[in-house]
Short mmCIF file of C-alpha atoms and ligand atoms in Angstrom, two decimals:
data_model
loop_
_atom_site.label_atom_id
_atom_site.label_comp_id
_atom_site.label_asym_id
_atom_site.label_seq_id
_atom_site.Cartn_x
_atom_site.Cartn_y
_atom_site.Cartn_z
CA MET A 1 93.07 56.81 95.32
CA LYS A 2 93.38 53.11 95.93
CA SER A 3 93.35 50.74 92.94
CA ASN A 4 90.70 48.08 92.77
CA PHE A 5 93.19 45.49 93.96
CA GLU A 6 94.29 47.65 96.88
CA ALA A 7 90.66 47.98 97.92
CA LEU A 8 90.68 44.18 98.38
CA GLY A 9 93.70 44.45 100.67
CA VAL A 10 96.43 43.80 98.10
CA SER A 11 99.58 45.85 98.79
CA GLY A 12 100.37 48.91 96.70
CA ALA A 13 103.60 47.27 95.50
CA LEU A 14 101.80 44.17 94.24
CA ALA A 15 99.02 46.25 92.70
CA ALA A 16 101.65 48.27 90.82
CA LYS A 17 103.25 45.06 89.50
CA LEU A 18 99.84 43.82 88.38
CA ALA A 19 99.25 47.08 86.55
CA GLU A 20 102.60 46.64 84.74
CA HIS A 21 101.14 43.41 83.35
CA GLY A 22 97.91 45.12 82.37
CA ILE A 23 95.94 43.61 85.26
CA GLU A 24 93.96 46.36 86.96
CA GLU A 25 90.45 45.04 87.48
CA PRO A 26 90.06 42.03 89.81
CA SER A 27 88.09 39.15 88.33
CA PRO A 28 85.03 37.88 90.27
CA VAL A 29 86.87 34.97 91.89
CA GLN A 30 89.66 37.36 92.91
CA GLN A 31 87.19 39.79 94.43
CA GLU A 32 85.69 37.07 96.55
CA ALA A 33 88.72 35.02 97.48
CA ILE A 34 91.51 37.56 98.04
CA PRO A 35 90.06 39.17 101.23
CA LEU A 36 89.22 35.75 102.70
CA VAL A 37 92.66 34.28 102.05
CA LEU A 38 94.30 37.44 103.39
CA GLU A 39 92.23 37.05 106.57
CA GLY A 40 93.71 33.59 107.00
CA ARG A 41 90.41 31.73 106.46
CA ASP A 42 90.23 28.24 104.98
CA VAL A 43 88.58 28.61 101.60
CA ILE A 44 86.96 26.34 99.03
CA ALA A 45 86.65 28.15 95.73
CA ARG A 46 84.64 26.75 92.91
CA SER A 47 86.20 28.37 89.92
CA GLN A 48 86.49 27.52 86.29
CA THR A 49 89.87 27.61 84.68
CA GLY A 50 90.62 30.89 82.99
CA THR A 51 88.85 33.01 85.56
CA GLY A 52 91.99 34.32 87.21
CA LYS A 53 91.95 31.69 89.96
CA THR A 54 95.76 31.48 90.18
CA LEU A 55 96.16 35.11 91.22
CA ALA A 56 93.15 34.77 93.51
CA TYR A 57 95.34 32.71 95.83
CA LEU A 58 98.85 33.75 94.76
CA LEU A 59 98.42 37.44 95.58
CA PRO A 60 97.32 36.93 99.20
CA ILE A 61 99.85 34.20 99.90
CA LEU A 62 102.73 36.16 98.39
CA GLN A 63 101.72 39.12 100.49
CA SER A 64 101.66 37.14 103.72
CA ILE A 65 105.17 35.69 103.30
CA ASN A 66 107.43 36.86 106.09
CA PRO A 67 110.62 37.95 104.30
CA GLU A 68 112.62 37.77 107.54
CA LEU A 69 111.83 34.10 108.08
CA LYS A 70 114.31 31.91 106.19
CA ALA A 71 111.99 28.97 105.64
CA THR A 72 109.44 27.58 103.21
CA GLN A 73 106.16 29.15 104.26
CA LYS A 74 103.69 28.48 101.46
CA LEU A 75 102.95 25.35 99.46
CA VAL A 76 100.85 25.03 96.31
CA LEU A 77 99.92 21.58 94.96
CA ALA A 78 98.83 21.14 91.35
CA PRO A 79 97.80 18.01 89.43
CA SER A 80 100.25 18.28 86.52
CA GLN A 81 103.83 19.32 85.90
CA GLU A 82 102.74 21.89 83.35
CA LEU A 83 100.26 23.55 85.65
CA ALA A 84 102.81 23.59 88.49
CA MET A 85 105.39 25.31 86.28
CA GLN A 86 102.78 27.75 85.01
CA ILE A 87 102.05 28.72 88.61
CA VAL A 88 105.80 29.10 89.29
CA ARG A 89 106.09 31.46 86.32
CA GLU A 90 103.12 33.51 87.47
CA ALA A 91 104.54 33.75 91.02
CA GLN A 92 107.96 34.84 89.72
CA ARG A 93 106.31 37.71 87.95
CA TYR A 94 105.01 39.17 91.20
CA MET A 95 107.73 38.22 93.66
CA GLU A 96 110.45 40.58 94.77
CA ASP A 97 112.98 37.83 94.91
CA GLU A 98 113.18 35.37 92.02
CA VAL A 99 114.77 32.60 94.09
CA GLY A 100 111.82 32.86 96.43
CA VAL A 101 109.79 30.27 94.51
CA LEU A 102 110.71 26.71 93.58
CA GLY A 103 108.90 24.18 91.39
CA LEU A 104 109.01 20.58 92.62
CA ILE A 105 107.75 18.42 89.82
CA GLY A 106 108.10 14.77 88.96
CA GLY A 107 110.23 14.10 85.89
CA ALA A 108 112.88 16.65 86.93
CA ALA A 109 116.11 15.77 88.76
CA VAL A 110 115.38 15.33 92.45
CA LYS A 111 119.02 16.05 93.37
CA ARG A 112 118.83 19.55 91.99
CA GLN A 113 115.53 20.15 93.76
CA ILE A 114 117.14 19.10 97.05
CA GLU A 115 119.98 21.56 96.47
CA LYS A 116 117.51 24.35 95.76
CA LEU A 117 115.51 23.53 98.87
CA ARG A 118 118.62 24.33 100.95
CA GLU A 119 118.16 27.95 99.84
CA HIS A 120 114.81 28.01 101.67
CA PRO A 121 112.47 29.08 98.86
CA ARG A 122 109.61 30.90 100.56
CA LEU A 123 107.05 29.39 98.19
CA VAL A 124 107.08 25.86 96.81
CA VAL A 125 104.80 24.71 93.99
CA GLY A 126 104.70 21.04 93.11
CA THR A 127 102.94 17.89 92.07
CA PRO A 128 101.72 15.74 94.98
CA GLY A 129 103.97 12.72 94.31
CA ARG A 130 107.24 14.66 94.22
CA VAL A 131 106.30 16.90 97.13
CA ARG A 132 105.49 13.83 99.25
CA GLU A 133 108.79 12.24 98.28
CA LEU A 134 110.74 15.31 99.39
CA ILE A 135 108.84 15.51 102.67
CA ALA A 136 109.59 11.83 103.30
CA LEU A 137 113.28 12.50 102.58
CA LYS A 138 113.03 15.35 105.13
CA LYS A 139 114.28 17.77 102.50
CA LEU A 140 111.08 19.79 102.40
CA LYS A 141 110.39 21.00 105.92
CA MET A 142 106.74 21.47 106.73
CA HIS A 143 106.78 23.09 110.18
CA ASN A 144 106.89 26.68 108.91
CA ILE A 145 104.28 26.18 106.22
CA SER A 146 101.38 28.45 107.06
CA THR A 147 99.27 27.99 103.90
CA ILE A 148 98.67 24.99 101.64
CA VAL A 149 96.80 25.64 98.40
CA VAL A 150 95.47 22.69 96.41
CA ASP A 151 94.69 23.78 92.87
CA GLU A 152 92.35 21.76 90.63
CA VAL A 153 91.44 19.44 93.50
CA ASP A 154 88.94 17.57 91.32
CA GLN A 155 91.74 16.63 88.92
CA ILE A 156 93.97 15.51 91.76
CA PHE A 157 91.17 13.20 92.90
CA GLN A 158 90.67 11.86 89.39
CA LEU A 159 94.36 11.08 89.09
CA GLY A 160 94.16 9.13 92.33
CA ASP A 161 96.50 11.51 94.14
CA ALA A 162 94.08 12.44 96.94
CA GLY A 163 95.90 10.12 99.37
CA GLU A 164 99.19 11.94 98.72
CA VAL A 165 97.50 15.28 99.33
CA ASN A 166 96.03 14.02 102.60
CA ARG A 167 99.43 12.89 103.81
CA ILE A 168 101.03 16.19 102.80
CA ILE A 169 98.37 18.14 104.69
CA ASP A 170 98.80 15.88 107.71
CA SER A 171 102.52 16.54 107.81
CA ALA A 172 101.96 20.29 108.25
CA MET A 173 101.10 22.04 111.53
CA ARG A 174 97.47 21.89 112.67
CA ASP A 175 96.94 25.63 112.38
CA ARG A 176 97.91 25.86 108.71
CA GLN A 177 95.50 27.59 106.37
CA LEU A 178 94.01 25.47 103.58
CA VAL A 179 92.72 26.72 100.23
CA PHE A 180 91.08 24.40 97.69
CA LEU A 181 90.27 25.39 94.12
CA SER A 182 88.20 23.26 91.84
CA ALA A 183 85.99 23.56 88.76
CA THR A 184 83.57 21.07 90.24
CA ILE A 185 83.07 20.31 93.92
CA ASN A 186 81.87 16.78 94.59
CA GLY A 187 81.27 14.69 97.69
CA ASP A 188 84.89 13.50 97.94
CA ILE A 189 86.19 17.05 97.94
CA ARG A 190 83.64 18.10 100.55
CA ALA A 191 84.63 15.13 102.68
CA MET A 192 88.30 16.12 102.55
CA ALA A 193 87.42 19.73 103.30
CA GLY A 194 85.20 18.61 106.21
CA ARG A 195 88.08 16.58 107.66
CA GLU A 196 90.84 19.09 107.21
CA MET A 197 89.34 22.58 107.19
CA LYS A 198 88.10 24.82 109.99
CA ASN A 199 84.87 26.62 109.20
CA PRO A 200 85.71 27.01 105.52
CA ALA A 201 84.41 29.93 103.50
CA GLU A 202 82.92 28.91 100.19
CA VAL A 203 83.47 30.99 97.14
CA GLY A 204 81.35 29.97 94.20
CA ILE A 205 81.42 31.90 91.01
CA GLU A 206 78.32 31.39 88.93
CA PRO A 207 77.74 27.94 90.40
CA GLU A 208 75.07 27.20 87.83
CA ARG A 209 77.57 27.69 85.01
CA VAL A 210 80.22 25.07 84.74
CA THR A 211 81.87 26.21 81.54
CA ALA A 212 82.93 29.75 80.71
CA ALA A 213 80.29 32.08 79.30
CA GLY A 214 82.18 32.94 76.12
CA LEU A 215 82.14 29.38 74.79
CA GLU A 216 80.18 28.05 71.83
CA HIS A 217 79.73 24.28 71.69
CA TYR A 218 79.25 22.29 68.47
CA TYR A 219 79.50 18.72 67.29
CA PHE A 220 79.99 17.05 63.93
CA VAL A 221 79.02 13.47 63.15
CA CYS A 222 81.09 11.32 60.80
CA GLU A 223 82.31 7.78 60.26
CA GLU A 224 85.23 6.74 62.41
CA ARG A 225 87.45 6.44 59.34
CA ASP A 226 86.61 10.00 58.23
CA LYS A 227 87.54 11.66 61.50
CA VAL A 228 90.92 12.98 60.38
CA ASP A 229 89.44 14.45 57.23
CA THR A 230 86.55 15.96 59.20
CA LEU A 231 89.05 17.51 61.57
CA ARG A 232 90.99 18.96 58.65
CA ARG A 233 87.84 20.48 57.18
CA ILE A 234 86.72 21.90 60.51
CA VAL A 235 90.10 23.58 60.99
CA ARG A 236 89.92 24.85 57.43
CA GLN A 237 86.46 26.31 57.96
CA TYR A 238 86.80 27.83 61.40
CA ASN A 239 90.44 28.74 60.91
CA PRO A 240 91.32 29.05 64.59
CA ARG A 241 94.54 30.77 65.53
CA LYS A 242 95.40 27.54 67.31
CA ALA A 243 93.54 24.59 68.73
CA ILE A 244 94.08 21.70 71.12
CA VAL A 245 92.90 18.36 69.72
CA PHE A 246 92.05 15.97 72.52
CA VAL A 247 92.51 12.23 72.19
CA ASN A 248 91.84 9.52 74.75
CA VAL A 249 94.80 7.22 74.22
CA THR A 250 98.47 7.79 73.62
CA ASP A 251 99.02 4.73 71.36
CA THR A 252 97.82 6.44 68.20
CA ILE A 253 98.79 9.99 69.05
CA GLY A 254 102.00 9.91 66.97
CA GLU A 255 100.12 8.57 63.98
CA LEU A 256 97.50 11.34 64.20
CA GLU A 257 100.23 13.96 64.57
CA ALA A 258 101.95 12.63 61.42
CA LYS A 259 98.69 12.55 59.43
CA LEU A 260 97.81 16.13 60.34
CA ASN A 261 101.28 17.37 59.46
CA HIS A 262 100.98 15.51 56.18
CA LEU A 263 97.74 17.41 55.54
CA GLY A 264 99.63 20.66 55.99
CA LEU A 265 98.48 21.47 59.51
CA LYS A 266 101.43 22.27 61.74
CA THR A 267 100.92 19.86 64.59
CA ALA A 268 102.80 18.48 67.56
CA ALA A 269 101.76 16.05 70.26
CA LEU A 270 101.82 16.48 74.02
CA TYR A 271 101.48 13.41 76.16
CA GLY A 272 102.40 12.22 79.58
CA ASP A 273 105.00 9.65 78.51
CA ALA A 274 107.09 12.19 76.60
CA ASP A 275 110.17 13.45 78.42
CA LYS A 276 110.13 16.78 80.17
CA VAL A 277 112.29 18.63 77.65
CA THR A 278 110.15 17.50 74.69
CA ARG A 279 106.99 18.57 76.49
CA ALA A 280 108.41 21.97 77.36
CA THR A 281 109.65 22.52 73.78
CA VAL A 282 106.29 21.58 72.27
CA LEU A 283 104.46 23.86 74.65
CA SER A 284 106.67 26.85 74.00
CA GLN A 285 106.29 26.37 70.23
CA PHE A 286 102.54 26.21 70.65
CA ARG A 287 102.51 29.31 72.83
CA ALA A 288 104.62 31.14 70.25
CA ASP A 289 102.09 30.35 67.47
CA LYS A 290 104.59 28.11 65.67
CA LEU A 291 102.06 25.28 65.69
CA LYS A 292 98.43 25.31 64.65
CA LEU A 293 97.36 22.16 66.46
CA LEU A 294 98.42 20.47 69.63
CA VAL A 295 97.25 16.87 69.90
CA ALA A 296 97.05 16.05 73.58
CA THR A 297 95.71 13.71 76.19
CA ASP A 298 93.71 14.98 79.16
CA VAL A 299 96.56 14.50 81.60
CA ALA A 300 99.05 16.38 79.45
CA ALA A 301 96.79 19.38 78.81
CA ARG A 302 95.38 19.72 82.31
CA GLY A 303 95.26 23.28 83.59
CA LEU A 304 97.16 24.74 80.63
CA ASP A 305 96.72 28.44 80.08
CA ILE A 306 97.61 29.17 76.46
CA GLU A 307 97.22 32.74 75.31
CA GLY A 308 95.27 33.00 72.06
CA LEU A 309 93.87 29.46 72.13
CA ASP A 310 90.49 29.91 70.50
CA MET A 311 89.40 26.35 69.84
CA VAL A 312 89.24 23.00 71.60
CA ILE A 313 88.45 19.90 69.55
CA HIS A 314 87.38 16.62 71.09
CA PHE A 315 88.76 14.21 68.49
CA ASP A 316 87.75 11.43 70.84
CA PRO A 317 84.77 12.23 73.04
CA ALA A 318 85.63 13.14 76.62
CA THR A 319 85.30 10.20 78.99
CA ASP A 320 82.82 12.09 81.18
CA SER A 321 81.33 15.55 81.69
CA GLU A 322 84.07 16.61 84.05
CA HIS A 323 86.67 15.92 81.39
CA TYR A 324 84.52 17.73 78.86
CA ILE A 325 84.49 20.79 81.15
CA HIS A 326 88.22 20.69 81.72
CA ARG A 327 89.02 20.30 78.06
CA ALA A 328 86.64 23.11 77.14
CA GLY A 329 88.19 25.30 79.84
CA ARG A 330 91.44 25.56 77.88
CA THR A 331 89.71 28.15 75.68
CA GLY A 332 87.38 31.09 76.36
CA ARG A 333 89.58 32.15 79.25
CA MET A 334 89.07 35.42 81.13
CA GLY A 335 85.84 36.19 79.33
CA ARG A 336 87.23 35.66 75.81
CA GLN A 337 85.35 33.82 73.09
CA GLY A 338 86.15 30.22 72.35
CA THR A 339 84.78 27.37 70.27
CA VAL A 340 84.49 23.81 71.51
CA ILE A 341 83.93 21.12 68.89
CA SER A 342 83.32 17.40 69.29
CA ILE A 343 83.78 14.97 66.42
CA VAL A 344 81.64 11.91 67.09
CA THR A 345 80.34 8.88 65.25
CA GLU A 346 76.63 8.21 64.84
CA ARG A 347 76.76 5.84 67.80
CA GLU A 348 78.34 8.49 70.01
CA ARG A 349 75.60 11.08 69.61
CA PHE A 350 74.12 10.11 72.95
CA ILE A 351 77.36 11.11 74.69
CA VAL A 352 77.02 14.65 73.36
CA ARG A 353 73.42 14.80 74.55
CA LYS A 354 74.53 13.71 77.99
CA PHE A 355 77.31 16.31 78.18
CA SER A 356 74.88 18.97 77.03
CA ARG A 357 72.49 18.07 79.87
CA ASP A 358 75.27 17.86 82.45
CA ILE A 359 76.91 21.17 81.61
CA GLY A 360 73.60 22.94 81.04
CA GLU A 361 74.68 24.27 77.65
CA GLU A 362 73.37 23.62 74.18
CA ILE A 363 75.84 21.65 72.04
CA HIS A 364 74.69 22.38 68.49
CA GLU A 365 75.03 19.94 65.64
CA ARG A 366 76.80 21.24 62.58
CA ILE A 367 77.54 19.61 59.24
CA LEU A 368 80.12 20.23 56.56
CA ARG A 369 78.50 20.66 53.20
CA ASN A 370 79.71 22.11 49.95
CA GLY A 371 82.76 23.54 51.57
CA MET A 372 81.01 25.22 54.44
CA VAL A 373 79.65 24.77 57.91
CA ALA A 374 75.89 24.57 58.13
CA GLU A 375 73.07 23.64 60.44
CA PRO A 376 71.55 20.28 59.58
CA GLY A 377 68.44 20.72 57.49
CA SER A 378 69.31 24.27 56.47
CA ALA A 379 70.31 25.49 53.06
CA SER A 380 73.96 26.31 53.10
CA VAL A 381 75.99 29.28 52.10
CA ARG A 382 79.60 29.20 51.14
CA ARG A 383 81.74 30.67 53.81
CA PRO A 384 85.06 31.90 52.51
CA ALA A 385 87.97 31.20 54.79
CA PRO A 386 89.08 34.50 56.31
CA ALA A 387 91.77 35.90 54.07
CA LYS A 388 93.49 37.91 56.73
CA ARG A 389 93.56 37.33 60.44
CA LYS A 390 91.79 40.01 62.41
CA PRO A 391 93.18 41.36 65.67
CA GLU A 392 92.43 38.84 68.40
CA ALA A 393 89.86 40.91 70.28
CA ALA A 394 87.76 41.66 67.25
CA ARG A 395 87.80 38.25 65.64
CA PRO A 396 84.91 35.90 66.30
CA ALA A 397 86.00 32.33 66.79
CA ALA A 398 82.95 30.71 65.24
CA PRO A 399 80.56 31.34 62.40
CA ALA A 400 78.60 34.46 63.22
CA ALA A 401 75.14 33.00 62.93
CA ASP A 402 75.96 30.52 65.66
CA LYS A 403 76.53 33.20 68.23
CA GLY A 404 72.91 33.98 68.94
CA MET A 405 72.43 36.86 71.40
CA LYS A 406 76.11 37.25 72.09
CA GLU A 407 76.64 38.39 68.52
CA ALA A 408 74.63 41.50 69.20
CA SER A 409 77.13 42.74 71.77
CA ARG A 410 80.13 42.29 69.50
CA PRO A 411 81.20 45.34 67.50
CA ALA A 412 79.21 45.33 64.30
CA ALA A 413 82.33 45.97 62.27
CA ALA A 414 83.99 42.86 63.61
CA ALA A 415 81.03 40.68 62.71
CA ALA A 416 80.83 42.18 59.26
CA ASP A 417 84.58 41.92 58.86
CA SER A 418 84.68 38.25 59.63
CA GLY A 419 83.50 37.43 56.14
CA ILE A 420 81.29 34.82 57.72
CA LYS A 421 77.75 34.32 56.61
CA GLN A 422 75.77 31.37 57.65
CA ALA A 423 72.37 30.02 56.91
CA ARG A 424 69.72 29.72 59.58
CA PRO A 425 66.64 27.57 59.17
CA ALA A 426 63.96 29.50 57.29
CA ALA A 427 61.55 29.41 60.24
CA ARG A 428 63.92 31.43 62.40
CA LYS A 429 64.04 34.20 59.86
CA GLY A 430 60.32 34.48 59.39
CA GLY A 431 60.30 32.22 56.36
CA GLN A 432 62.83 34.27 54.43
CA ALA A 433 64.26 32.34 51.48
CA GLN A 434 67.73 31.02 52.15
CA ASN A 435 68.83 31.77 48.62
CA GLY A 436 68.53 35.42 49.48
CA THR A 437 71.87 35.19 51.22
CA LYS A 438 73.70 33.47 48.36
CA SER A 439 75.76 35.23 45.77
CA LYS A 440 74.75 35.02 42.13
CA SER A 441 77.63 32.74 41.21
CA GLU A 442 76.78 30.41 44.07
CA ARG A 443 73.17 30.19 42.97
CA GLU A 444 74.35 29.47 39.46
CA ARG A 445 76.66 26.73 40.68
CA ASP A 446 73.85 25.17 42.72
CA ARG A 447 71.58 25.26 39.71
CA LYS A 448 74.15 23.47 37.56
CA ASN A 449 74.84 20.96 40.28
CA LYS A 450 71.20 20.04 40.71
CA GLY A 451 70.73 16.38 39.93
CA ALA A 452 74.37 15.84 39.05
CA PRO A 453 76.00 12.72 40.44
CA ARG A 454 77.85 13.24 43.69
CA TRP A 455 81.32 12.67 42.23
CA LEU A 456 80.68 15.39 39.67
CA LYS A 457 79.53 17.85 42.33
CA GLU A 458 82.65 17.00 44.33
CA LYS A 459 84.79 17.66 41.29
CA GLY A 460 83.23 21.02 40.59
CA ARG A 461 83.62 22.16 44.13
CA GLN A 462 86.52 24.26 45.21
CA PRO A 463 88.84 22.58 47.65
CA GLU A 464 87.88 23.19 51.28
P1 AMP U 1 93.94 31.51 85.47
O1 AMP U 1 92.46 31.31 85.58
O2 AMP U 1 94.56 31.71 86.80
O3 AMP U 1 94.59 30.38 84.72
O4 AMP U 1 94.23 32.89 84.68
C1 AMP U 1 94.01 33.03 83.30
C2 AMP U 1 94.80 34.21 82.72
O5 AMP U 1 94.23 35.46 83.07
C3 AMP U 1 96.25 34.31 83.16
O6 AMP U 1 97.03 34.52 82.00
C4 AMP U 1 96.31 35.51 84.07
O7 AMP U 1 97.55 36.18 84.02
C5 AMP U 1 95.20 36.40 83.56
N1 AMP U 1 94.55 37.19 84.61
C6 AMP U 1 94.37 36.85 85.90
N2 AMP U 1 93.67 37.80 86.56
C7 AMP U 1 93.38 38.77 85.69
C8 AMP U 1 92.67 40.03 85.79
N3 AMP U 1 92.15 40.44 86.93
N4 AMP U 1 92.57 40.77 84.66
C9 AMP U 1 93.11 40.35 83.50
N5 AMP U 1 93.80 39.18 83.35
C10 AMP U 1 93.93 38.39 84.42
#
């Protein structure tokens, strides 16, 4: 019997390799895109990160490489060095021949890349600037390239690299196949597709949803000067396995990294200006769970696929909804749960409202009170930090009460296990008294605290 991948036209050999990596069921974008790309059609795929989009194009292009032809036949362009290298790693996993794929990224020695190109890698994956440079130097030959894939096209446009991509496409033969992947498809992307593609097939997965379904969105309001402390308390409360903390500028990134380390949170920073080796080291430490937090700029974290990343924190609000979507897309990948948190000042509330409207998702306000996360206006219940980490699949990433309907589908044991109880406004529970969910000692503490000055309450409270 054919596997699900074979039914889409994927070869038995590739399907077997996928199975070795535990990949047996094609994701929706793979189901739609693989047959079209195999057919040789030009394709525009609207796909969120973490939906399996890389294999959606890699499998068909790997399969259509002619092993007899000693020439570069397939080209993938990606907006960042990290994403390009991630794609190279994924391709190596499924290729017969490991020298068959080459990464051409800025920041690495061009001389070595030129040497490697002499070996005629069948697939080349690179960032637009470096790829253009090597074409101009006539080191990367374009006449045998039969497919060009442009991954995260919207990001390439935002980085101002669309011109480079146009020139790269123009230097290939007219009958090349073009595949574009993008989380959002705007007028500029359509215009490029209209110019360069022949009767493109559009693949749109859940077009009405721009962020992954398993995400919960929250925001916390605080004074600018309290942001670091708010971040610390959020991490303490939600206790993610690991989180990316997004900032908008690189100037203060080192300072934030130092402060968080000082607070006992294992943190490193990832930013564009850092050299390639530092960036690679930081990323591998983060992947290996040796760091709790990765402070990063948008450019540095673009397209990253980090296993086990269950939280994204906007320390500075995203500059626009597209950035919000991309940041959020680092978590909740392949149908997993993820929590997205924004820390904003009072004056930035309107930004959250705008993002909420644009992405069509509720972004709930939460507050930190008496060592717990609560809904504004609700009575609060102490939420003990989980003592022991649960296995990844069974562990909710956010307080249980925030999960709404989705909670019902999670195994009851996991929800109960999480040790998380959270107050809902009385109205939602048919007027049930909030105190009903508090332990006796907590009620006692509240009673004693009543009317006490704030500093005294603070003193009596356990550290968060
Ligand atoms: P991507 O959206 O391409 O960044 O993929 C996200 C992650 O999902 C990668 O680690 C892939 O290896 C993995 N993946 C891709 N396709 C599947 C699938 N059909 N089933 C399970 N995991 C997958």
